[in-house]
């Protein structure tokens, strides 16, 4: 559709309210007033999230050179000393003595201030910002009944370390040869100073990370390859190319472990933001774990008879951030309706079935169609209340790509009307052809620019 009236998401609050109203994402512990920046995925949100995770997992593990892993969240505390997180995983925290706000010094430009008329933190004329203090972002807890310094453990701030400490376990048990990768999806926790923007930055979030172990010297080539593969993954999710770009980290942005880093950024209503990081971590992590654990972590190449520590190219994407980007990118307002132009394979329901009236013969036919489609593996919803126009709108808002209407003609000629969410075009199709028709449309689907 090239209609210039069609508008993208302009304001995050429109997405937040749609997400709540239609069962995608709810504020956590809402009946107690909520808890800052924590969110619960509702019935439709969890479908989107699971579909995204499934697509990522398949893209990583349906190939010969990558294995999966699910490491524990709680790890030996020495892991975080070796990784550099105990000393270095800090953000500069500043307080404002006037408005009592707490801000990240490096994000003052993007952080709203409570004091009017200022829009940004520190902009208000009477603002008195303190000198920055280094604030460690790791959540601490205690293991066992004693709450002393010997029992401190951390909630992992990234999933990557579970992969590094299992490097040899995976390599040896699966008899992998370099280059190979290890993929993992799991929760991470960061005590962010300024979380916010819905599920963009939260303190508990899920990451989808893959560490690819390569021979030193081949790392730069692999880095380029993974950059392109990862950009393509987002495009395959239906994200418009015009909204994605690379951002290379300059020397001041590079993390302590990185030789080179690119972010894949997406343009949200609040600006271009990091969606995924692709990092060349060198042999930093394996080297540090080798040093701190005293265990050799070298790889032995039985052809060249060399022992070496591999370099690591990492791809790290937030699952929640992917959900946000998928929803934000799909959001359209054409003046008459709001619709989510979601990739059909990511949409919570593929098909909505509408019996035109609540009449027994139409309902019976509709039940039969729903069962038939479910047996073929489609997630289907049916809606029999309200005008057909209203029912279309409800499905548009949750991104159901196809609506199938059963009317009186259906009972005589065995045909139904299939409506396309994006184009609103309607076609008459026979009962037996419904699933193959939809399958073809799903395969041919392209995002609405
Ligand atoms: P930022 O600079 O935004 O704090 P980062 O560069 O520290 O992020 P990484 O450590 O590279 O992020 O994490 C990889 C990915 O994990 C990010 O690209 C993002 O998608 C996701 N992520 C990181 N922190 C959060 C968070 N607090 N909430 C949600 N997702 C996050």
Coordinates of C-alpha atoms and ligand atoms in Angstrom, one line a residue:
X1 CA 0.0 0.0 0.0
X2 CA 1.5 3.3 -1.0
X3 CA -1.2 5.5 0.4
X4 CA 0.5 8.6 1.9
X5 CA -2.2 8.9 4.5
X6 CA -0.9 5.8 6.2
X7 CA 1.1 6.8 9.3
X8 CA 3.7 4.9 11.3
X9 CA 3.8 4.9 15.0
X10 CA 4.4 8.5 16.2
X11 CA 4.1 8.2 19.9
X12 CA 5.1 5.2 22.1
X13 CA 2.1 5.7 24.3
X14 CA -0.2 4.6 21.5
X15 CA 1.6 1.3 21.3
X16 CA 1.7 0.9 25.1
X17 CA -2.1 1.4 25.3
X18 CA -2.8 -0.9 22.4
X19 CA -0.5 -3.5 24.0
X20 CA -2.4 -3.4 27.3
X21 CA -5.9 -3.1 25.8
X22 CA -5.4 -6.0 23.4
X23 CA -3.5 -8.4 25.7
X24 CA 0.1 -8.1 24.4
X25 CA 1.9 -6.5 27.4
X26 CA 0.6 -5.6 30.9
X27 CA 2.4 -3.5 33.6
X28 CA 3.8 -5.9 36.1
X29 CA 2.0 -6.2 39.5
X30 CA -0.5 -3.6 38.3
X31 CA -3.0 -4.1 41.1
X32 CA -0.3 -3.0 43.5
X33 CA 0.4 0.1 41.5
X34 CA 3.0 -1.5 39.2
X35 CA 6.7 -1.8 39.6
X36 CA 9.0 0.5 37.7
X37 CA 9.9 -0.8 34.2
X38 CA 8.7 -4.4 34.8
X39 CA 6.2 -5.8 32.3
X40 CA 4.3 -9.0 31.8
X41 CA 3.5 -10.6 28.5
X42 CA -0.1 -11.3 28.0
X43 CA -1.7 -14.0 25.8
X44 CA -0.9 -12.3 22.5
X45 CA 2.4 -10.8 23.5
X46 CA 3.8 -14.2 24.5
X47 CA 2.8 -15.6 21.1
X48 CA 4.8 -12.9 19.4
X49 CA 7.7 -13.4 21.7
X50 CA 7.7 -17.2 21.3
X51 CA 7.5 -16.8 17.5
X52 CA 10.5 -14.4 17.5
X53 CA 12.5 -16.7 19.7
X54 CA 11.6 -19.7 17.5
X55 CA 12.7 -17.8 14.4
X56 CA 16.0 -16.9 16.0
X57 CA 16.6 -20.4 17.4
X58 CA 16.0 -21.9 14.0
X59 CA 18.1 -19.4 12.2
X60 CA 21.0 -20.3 14.5
X61 CA 20.7 -24.0 15.0
X62 CA 19.4 -25.2 11.6
X63 CA 23.0 -25.3 10.4
X64 CA 25.9 -27.6 11.0
X65 CA 28.2 -25.2 12.8
X66 CA 26.1 -24.0 15.7
X67 CA 24.9 -25.8 18.9
X68 CA 22.5 -24.7 21.5
X69 CA 22.9 -24.3 25.3
X70 CA 20.8 -23.3 28.3
X71 CA 23.2 -22.3 31.1
X72 CA 22.1 -21.4 34.7
X73 CA 21.4 -17.8 35.6
X74 CA 23.4 -18.0 38.8
X75 CA 27.0 -18.7 38.2
X76 CA 30.2 -18.9 40.3
X77 CA 31.0 -15.3 41.5
X78 CA 34.5 -15.6 40.1
X79 CA 33.0 -15.7 36.6
X80 CA 32.0 -12.0 37.0
X81 CA 35.5 -11.1 38.3
X82 CA 37.1 -12.8 35.3
X83 CA 34.6 -11.3 32.8
X84 CA 35.4 -7.8 34.1
X85 CA 31.8 -7.1 35.3
X86 CA 32.6 -6.7 39.0
X87 CA 35.1 -3.9 38.3
X88 CA 33.9 -2.6 34.9
X89 CA 30.2 -3.1 34.4
X90 CA 29.3 0.4 35.6
X91 CA 27.4 3.4 34.4
X92 CA 28.1 6.9 35.5
X93 CA 25.3 8.0 37.9
X94 CA 24.5 11.6 38.6
X95 CA 21.9 13.0 41.0
X96 CA 20.1 16.3 40.7
X97 CA 20.0 18.0 44.1
X98 CA 17.0 20.1 43.0
X99 CA 14.6 17.7 41.3
X100 CA 16.0 14.6 43.1
X101 CA 16.2 12.8 39.8
X102 CA 18.8 10.2 39.1
X103 CA 20.4 10.1 35.6
X104 CA 23.0 8.3 33.5
X105 CA 25.6 11.0 32.7
X106 CA 26.2 9.5 29.3
X107 CA 22.5 9.6 28.4
X108 CA 21.5 13.1 29.8
X109 CA 20.5 14.2 26.3
X110 CA 17.9 11.4 26.0
X111 CA 16.6 11.4 29.6
X112 CA 13.5 13.5 30.5
X113 CA 13.7 15.7 33.6
X114 CA 10.8 16.1 36.0
X115 CA 11.2 19.9 36.2
X116 CA 9.3 22.0 33.7
X117 CA 10.0 23.8 31.4
X118 CA 13.1 21.6 30.8
X119 CA 12.7 18.6 28.6
X120 CA 16.1 17.0 29.2
X121 CA 17.9 16.1 32.4
X122 CA 20.2 18.8 33.6
X123 CA 18.6 21.5 31.3
X124 CA 16.5 23.2 34.0
X125 CA 18.3 26.4 35.0
X126 CA 18.4 25.5 38.7
X127 CA 19.6 22.0 38.1
X128 CA 22.5 21.0 40.3
X129 CA 24.0 17.8 39.0
X130 CA 26.4 15.9 41.3
X131 CA 29.8 14.6 40.0
X132 CA 29.2 11.2 38.4
X133 CA 29.6 8.1 40.6
X134 CA 30.4 4.7 39.1
X135 CA 27.3 2.5 39.7
X136 CA 27.6 -1.3 39.1
X137 CA 24.6 -2.6 37.2
X138 CA 24.8 -6.2 38.5
X139 CA 22.0 -7.4 40.8
X140 CA 23.4 -9.1 43.9
X141 CA 21.8 -11.7 46.0
X142 CA 22.9 -14.4 48.5
X143 CA 23.1 -18.1 48.0
X144 CA 22.0 -20.1 51.1
X145 CA 20.8 -18.9 54.5
X146 CA 23.9 -16.7 55.4
X147 CA 23.8 -13.2 54.1
X148 CA 27.5 -12.3 54.3
X149 CA 30.1 -11.4 51.7
X150 CA 31.0 -15.1 51.2
X151 CA 27.6 -15.9 50.0
X152 CA 27.2 -13.2 47.4
X153 CA 26.1 -14.3 43.9
X154 CA 25.0 -12.2 41.0
X155 CA 22.0 -12.4 38.6
X156 CA 23.8 -12.7 35.3
X157 CA 23.9 -9.4 33.3
X158 CA 24.5 -11.2 30.0
X159 CA 24.1 -14.8 28.8
X160 CA 27.5 -14.8 27.1
X161 CA 29.5 -16.0 30.1
X162 CA 27.5 -19.2 30.4
X163 CA 28.7 -19.9 26.9
X164 CA 32.3 -19.1 27.5
X165 CA 32.6 -21.3 30.6
X166 CA 31.1 -24.2 28.6
X167 CA 33.2 -23.7 25.5
X168 CA 35.2 -26.9 26.0
X169 CA 32.2 -28.9 27.2
X170 CA 30.3 -28.1 24.1
X171 CA 33.4 -28.5 21.8
X172 CA 34.4 -31.8 23.2
X173 CA 31.0 -33.4 23.7
X174 CA 29.8 -32.4 20.3
X175 CA 33.2 -33.0 18.6
X176 CA 33.1 -29.5 17.0
X177 CA 35.8 -28.1 14.9
X178 CA 36.5 -24.4 14.7
X179 CA 34.8 -22.4 13.4
X180 CA 31.6 -23.2 15.4
X181 CA 29.1 -21.3 17.5
X182 CA 27.0 -21.7 20.6
X183 CA 23.6 -20.2 20.8
X184 CA 21.5 -19.4 23.9
X185 CA 18.3 -17.7 24.8
X186 CA 17.8 -16.6 28.4
X187 CA 17.0 -14.0 31.0
X188 CA 19.6 -11.3 32.0
X189 CA 19.3 -8.7 34.7
X190 CA 20.8 -5.2 34.9
X191 CA 20.0 -2.7 37.5
X192 CA 19.7 0.1 34.9
X193 CA 19.8 3.6 36.3
X194 CA 17.2 4.9 33.8
X195 CA 15.1 2.1 32.5
X196 CA 12.1 3.0 30.3
X197 CA 10.5 3.4 27.0
X198 CA 8.2 0.5 27.6
X199 CA 10.0 -2.8 27.0
X200 CA 13.0 -1.1 25.4
X201 CA 15.1 -0.9 28.5
X202 CA 14.1 -3.0 31.5
X203 CA 15.9 -4.5 34.5
X204 CA 14.9 -8.0 33.7
X205 CA 15.0 -9.0 30.0
X206 CA 15.7 -11.8 27.7
X207 CA 18.7 -12.1 25.4
X208 CA 19.4 -14.2 22.3
X209 CA 23.1 -14.5 22.0
X210 CA 25.4 -16.5 19.9
X211 CA 29.2 -16.7 20.3
X212 CA 31.1 -17.9 17.3
X213 CA 34.5 -19.3 18.0
X214 CA 37.0 -18.7 15.2
X215 CA 40.7 -19.0 14.5
X216 CA 42.5 -15.7 15.2
X217 CA 43.2 -13.9 12.0
X218 CA 39.8 -15.0 10.5
X219 CA 37.8 -13.0 13.0
X220 CA 37.5 -9.9 10.8
X221 CA 36.0 -11.9 7.9
X222 CA 33.6 -13.7 10.3
X223 CA 32.6 -10.4 11.8
X224 CA 31.6 -9.0 8.4
X225 CA 29.6 -12.2 7.7
X226 CA 27.7 -12.1 10.9
X227 CA 26.9 -8.5 10.6
X228 CA 25.1 -9.2 7.3
X229 CA 23.4 -12.4 8.5
X230 CA 22.0 -10.6 11.5
X231 CA 20.7 -7.6 9.5
X232 CA 19.0 -10.0 7.2
X233 CA 17.3 -11.8 10.1
X234 CA 15.6 -8.5 11.1
X235 CA 14.6 -8.0 7.5
X236 CA 13.2 -11.5 7.4
X237 CA 11.0 -10.6 10.4
X238 CA 9.4 -8.0 8.1
X239 CA 11.2 -5.0 9.5
X240 CA 11.4 -2.3 6.8
X241 CA 14.9 -1.8 5.5
X242 CA 14.5 2.0 5.7
X243 CA 14.2 1.8 9.5
X244 CA 17.4 -0.2 10.1
X245 CA 21.0 0.9 10.0
X246 CA 24.4 0.0 11.3
X247 CA 26.3 2.1 13.8
X248 CA 29.9 1.5 14.4
X249 CA 31.3 2.0 17.9
X250 CA 34.0 4.7 18.1
X251 CA 37.0 4.2 20.4
X252 CA 35.1 5.8 23.3
X253 CA 32.1 3.5 23.0
X254 CA 33.8 0.2 22.7
X255 CA 33.2 -2.2 25.6
X256 CA 36.3 -3.4 27.6
X257 CA 36.3 -6.7 25.7
X258 CA 35.7 -5.5 22.2
X259 CA 38.1 -5.0 19.3
X260 CA 35.3 -4.0 17.0
X261 CA 31.6 -3.5 17.5
X262 CA 28.6 -2.6 15.3
X263 CA 25.1 -2.0 16.5
X264 CA 22.1 -2.7 14.4
X265 CA 19.9 0.2 15.1
X266 CA 16.2 0.8 14.5
X267 CA 14.4 4.1 14.3
X268 CA 11.9 4.2 17.1
X269 CA 9.6 7.3 17.8
X270 CA 12.3 8.4 20.3
X271 CA 15.2 8.1 17.8
X272 CA 17.6 5.6 16.4
X273 CA 18.3 3.0 19.0
X274 CA 20.4 -0.1 19.4
X275 CA 18.5 -3.3 18.7
X276 CA 21.4 -5.7 18.4
X277 CA 25.2 -5.7 19.0
X278 CA 27.7 -7.6 16.9
X279 CA 31.0 -7.7 18.7
X280 CA 34.5 -8.9 18.0
X281 CA 35.4 -10.0 21.6
X282 CA 38.8 -11.4 20.6
X283 CA 40.1 -14.1 23.0
X284 CA 39.5 -11.7 25.9
X285 CA 36.8 -13.8 27.7
X286 CA 38.4 -17.3 27.2
X287 CA 41.8 -15.8 28.2
X288 CA 40.4 -14.3 31.4
X289 CA 38.5 -17.5 32.3
X290 CA 41.7 -19.5 31.7
X291 CA 43.6 -17.2 34.0
X292 CA 41.0 -17.0 36.8
X293 CA 40.1 -20.7 36.8
X294 CA 43.5 -22.0 36.2
X295 CA 42.0 -24.4 33.6
X296 CA 43.4 -24.6 30.1
X297 CA 40.7 -23.5 27.6
X298 CA 42.7 -23.9 24.4
X299 CA 41.5 -25.5 21.3
X300 CA 43.6 -28.2 19.7
X301 CA 43.5 -28.3 15.9
X302 CA 44.3 -32.0 15.2
X303 CA 45.1 -31.2 11.5
X304 CA 47.7 -28.4 12.1
X305 CA 48.6 -29.7 15.6
X306 CA 48.2 -26.2 16.9
X307 CA 46.9 -25.2 20.3
X308 CA 45.2 -21.8 20.5
X309 CA 42.6 -19.7 22.2
X310 CA 39.9 -18.9 19.6
X311 CA 38.6 -15.4 19.0
X312 CA 34.9 -14.8 19.4
X313 CA 32.5 -13.0 17.2
X314 CA 29.3 -12.4 19.2
X315 CA 25.8 -11.5 18.1
X316 CA 23.6 -10.3 20.9
X317 CA 20.0 -9.2 20.5
X318 CA 17.4 -8.4 23.1
X319 CA 14.3 -10.6 22.7
X320 CA 12.1 -8.0 24.3
X321 CA 13.6 -5.3 22.2
X322 CA 12.9 -7.4 19.1
X323 CA 9.3 -7.7 20.2
X324 CA 9.1 -3.9 20.6
X325 CA 10.7 -3.3 17.2
X326 CA 8.4 -5.8 15.5
X327 CA 5.3 -4.2 17.1
X328 CA 6.4 -0.7 16.5
X329 CA 7.4 -1.3 12.9
X330 CA 4.1 -3.0 12.2
X331 CA 2.0 -0.2 13.7
X332 CA 0.0 1.7 11.1
X333 CA -2.8 4.2 11.3
X334 CA -4.6 4.9 8.0
X335 CA -7.0 7.4 9.5
X336 CA -9.9 4.9 9.7
X337 CA -8.2 2.0 11.4
X338 CA -5.2 1.0 13.3
X339 CA -3.6 -2.2 12.1
X340 CA -0.5 -4.1 12.9
X341 CA 1.1 -5.2 9.7
X342 CA 2.9 -8.1 11.4
X343 CA 4.8 -10.8 9.5
X344 CA 2.1 -13.5 9.3
X345 CA 4.5 -16.0 10.9
X346 CA 5.0 -13.7 13.9
X347 CA 1.4 -12.6 14.3
X348 CA -0.4 -14.2 17.3
X349 CA -3.2 -15.6 15.2
X350 CA -2.8 -16.4 11.5
X351 CA -6.6 -16.5 10.8
X352 CA -9.8 -15.1 12.3
X353 CA -13.0 -16.9 11.4
X354 CA -16.2 -14.9 11.3
X355 CA -19.7 -16.5 11.0
X356 CA -21.7 -13.7 9.6
X357 CA -24.6 -14.2 12.1
X358 CA -25.0 -16.2 15.2
X359 CA -27.2 -18.8 13.4
X360 CA -26.7 -22.5 14.2
X361 CA -25.9 -23.6 10.7
X362 CA -23.3 -20.8 10.2
X363 CA -21.8 -21.5 13.7
X364 CA -21.6 -25.2 12.9
X365 CA -19.8 -24.5 9.6
X366 CA -17.4 -22.0 11.4
X367 CA -16.5 -24.6 14.1
X368 CA -15.7 -27.1 11.4
X369 CA -13.4 -24.7 9.6
X370 CA -11.7 -23.7 12.9
X371 CA -11.0 -27.3 13.8
X372 CA -9.8 -28.1 10.3
X373 CA -7.4 -25.1 10.3
X374 CA -6.2 -25.9 13.8
X375 CA -5.5 -29.5 12.8
X376 CA -3.3 -28.1 10.1
X377 CA -1.3 -26.2 12.7
X378 CA -2.7 -22.7 12.4
X379 CA -3.5 -20.6 15.4
X380 CA -7.1 -19.4 14.8
X381 CA -9.4 -17.2 16.6
X382 CA -13.1 -16.9 16.0
X383 CA -15.3 -13.9 16.6
X384 CA -19.1 -13.9 16.2
X385 CA -20.1 -10.7 18.0
X386 CA -20.7 -7.2 16.5
X387 CA -20.8 -6.0 13.0
X388 CA -18.4 -7.6 10.5
X389 CA -16.7 -4.2 10.2
X390 CA -16.0 -4.0 13.9
X391 CA -14.8 -7.6 13.9
X392 CA -12.3 -6.7 11.1
X393 CA -11.1 -3.8 13.1
X394 CA -10.5 -5.9 16.2
X395 CA -8.4 -8.3 14.2
X396 CA -6.5 -5.5 12.4
X397 CA -5.4 -4.1 15.7
X398 CA -3.9 -7.4 16.8
X399 CA -2.4 -8.0 13.4
X400 CA -4.3 -11.1 12.3
X401 CA -3.4 -11.3 8.6
X402 CA -6.4 -13.2 7.3
X403 CA -10.1 -13.0 8.1
X404 CA -12.4 -15.7 6.8
X405 CA -16.2 -14.9 6.7
X406 CA -18.8 -17.5 6.5
X407 CA -22.1 -16.3 5.0
X408 CA -25.3 -17.8 3.6
X409 CA -23.8 -18.5 0.2
X410 CA -21.1 -20.6 2.0
X411 CA -23.8 -23.1 3.0
X412 CA -24.9 -23.6 -0.6
X413 CA -21.7 -23.3 -2.6
X414 CA -19.0 -24.2 0.0
X415 CA -17.0 -21.0 -0.5
X416 CA -15.9 -18.4 2.0
X417 CA -14.6 -14.8 1.8
X418 CA -10.9 -14.3 2.8
X419 CA -10.0 -10.7 3.7
X420 CA -6.4 -9.5 3.6
X421 CA -5.4 -7.3 6.6
X422 CA -2.9 -5.1 4.8
X423 CA -4.8 -4.5 1.5
X424 CA -8.3 -5.1 2.8
X425 CA -8.9 -7.0 -0.5
X426 CA -11.4 -9.8 -0.4
X427 CA -11.4 -13.0 -2.4
X428 CA -13.9 -15.9 -2.6
X429 CA -12.2 -19.2 -2.0
X430 CA -13.6 -22.7 -1.7
X431 CA -13.5 -24.4 1.8
X432 CA -10.9 -27.0 0.7
X433 CA -8.6 -24.3 -0.6
X434 CA -8.6 -22.0 2.4
X435 CA -5.3 -23.4 3.9
X436 CA -3.4 -23.6 0.7
X437 CA -4.5 -20.1 -0.3
X438 CA -3.3 -18.7 3.0
X439 CA -0.1 -20.7 2.9
X440 CA 0.8 -19.1 -0.4
X441 CA -0.1 -15.6 0.8
X442 CA 2.1 -16.1 3.9
X443 CA 5.0 -17.2 1.7
X444 CA 4.6 -14.2 -0.6
X445 CA 4.1 -11.6 2.2
X446 CA 6.1 -8.4 2.1
X447 CA 6.0 -5.6 4.6
X448 CA 3.8 -2.6 3.7
X449 CA 6.2 0.3 3.1
Ligands
LIG1 P1 22.8 -0.2 26.1 O1 24.0 0.6 25.5 O2 21.5 0.1 25.4 O3 22.8 -0.2 27.6 P2 24.4 -2.5 25.7 O4 25.2 -2.1 24.5 O5 24.9 -2.6 27.0 O6 23.0 -1.7 25.7 P3 24.6 -5.3 25.1 O7 25.3 -5.6 26.4 O8 25.3 -5.3 23.8 O9 23.8 -3.9 25.3 O10 23.4 -6.3 25.0 C1 22.9 -6.9 23.8 C2 21.5 -6.6 23.6 O11 20.7 -6.9 24.7 C3 21.1 -5.1 23.3 O12 21.4 -4.8 21.9 C4 19.7 -5.1 23.6 O13 18.9 -5.6 22.5 C5 19.6 -6.0 24.8 N1 19.5 -5.3 26.0 C6 20.6 -4.8 26.7 N2 20.2 -4.2 27.9 C7 18.9 -4.3 27.9 C8 17.9 -3.8 28.8 N3 18.2 -3.2 29.9 N4 16.6 -4.1 28.5 C9 16.2 -4.7 27.3 N5 17.1 -5.2 26.5 C10 18.4 -5.0 26.7

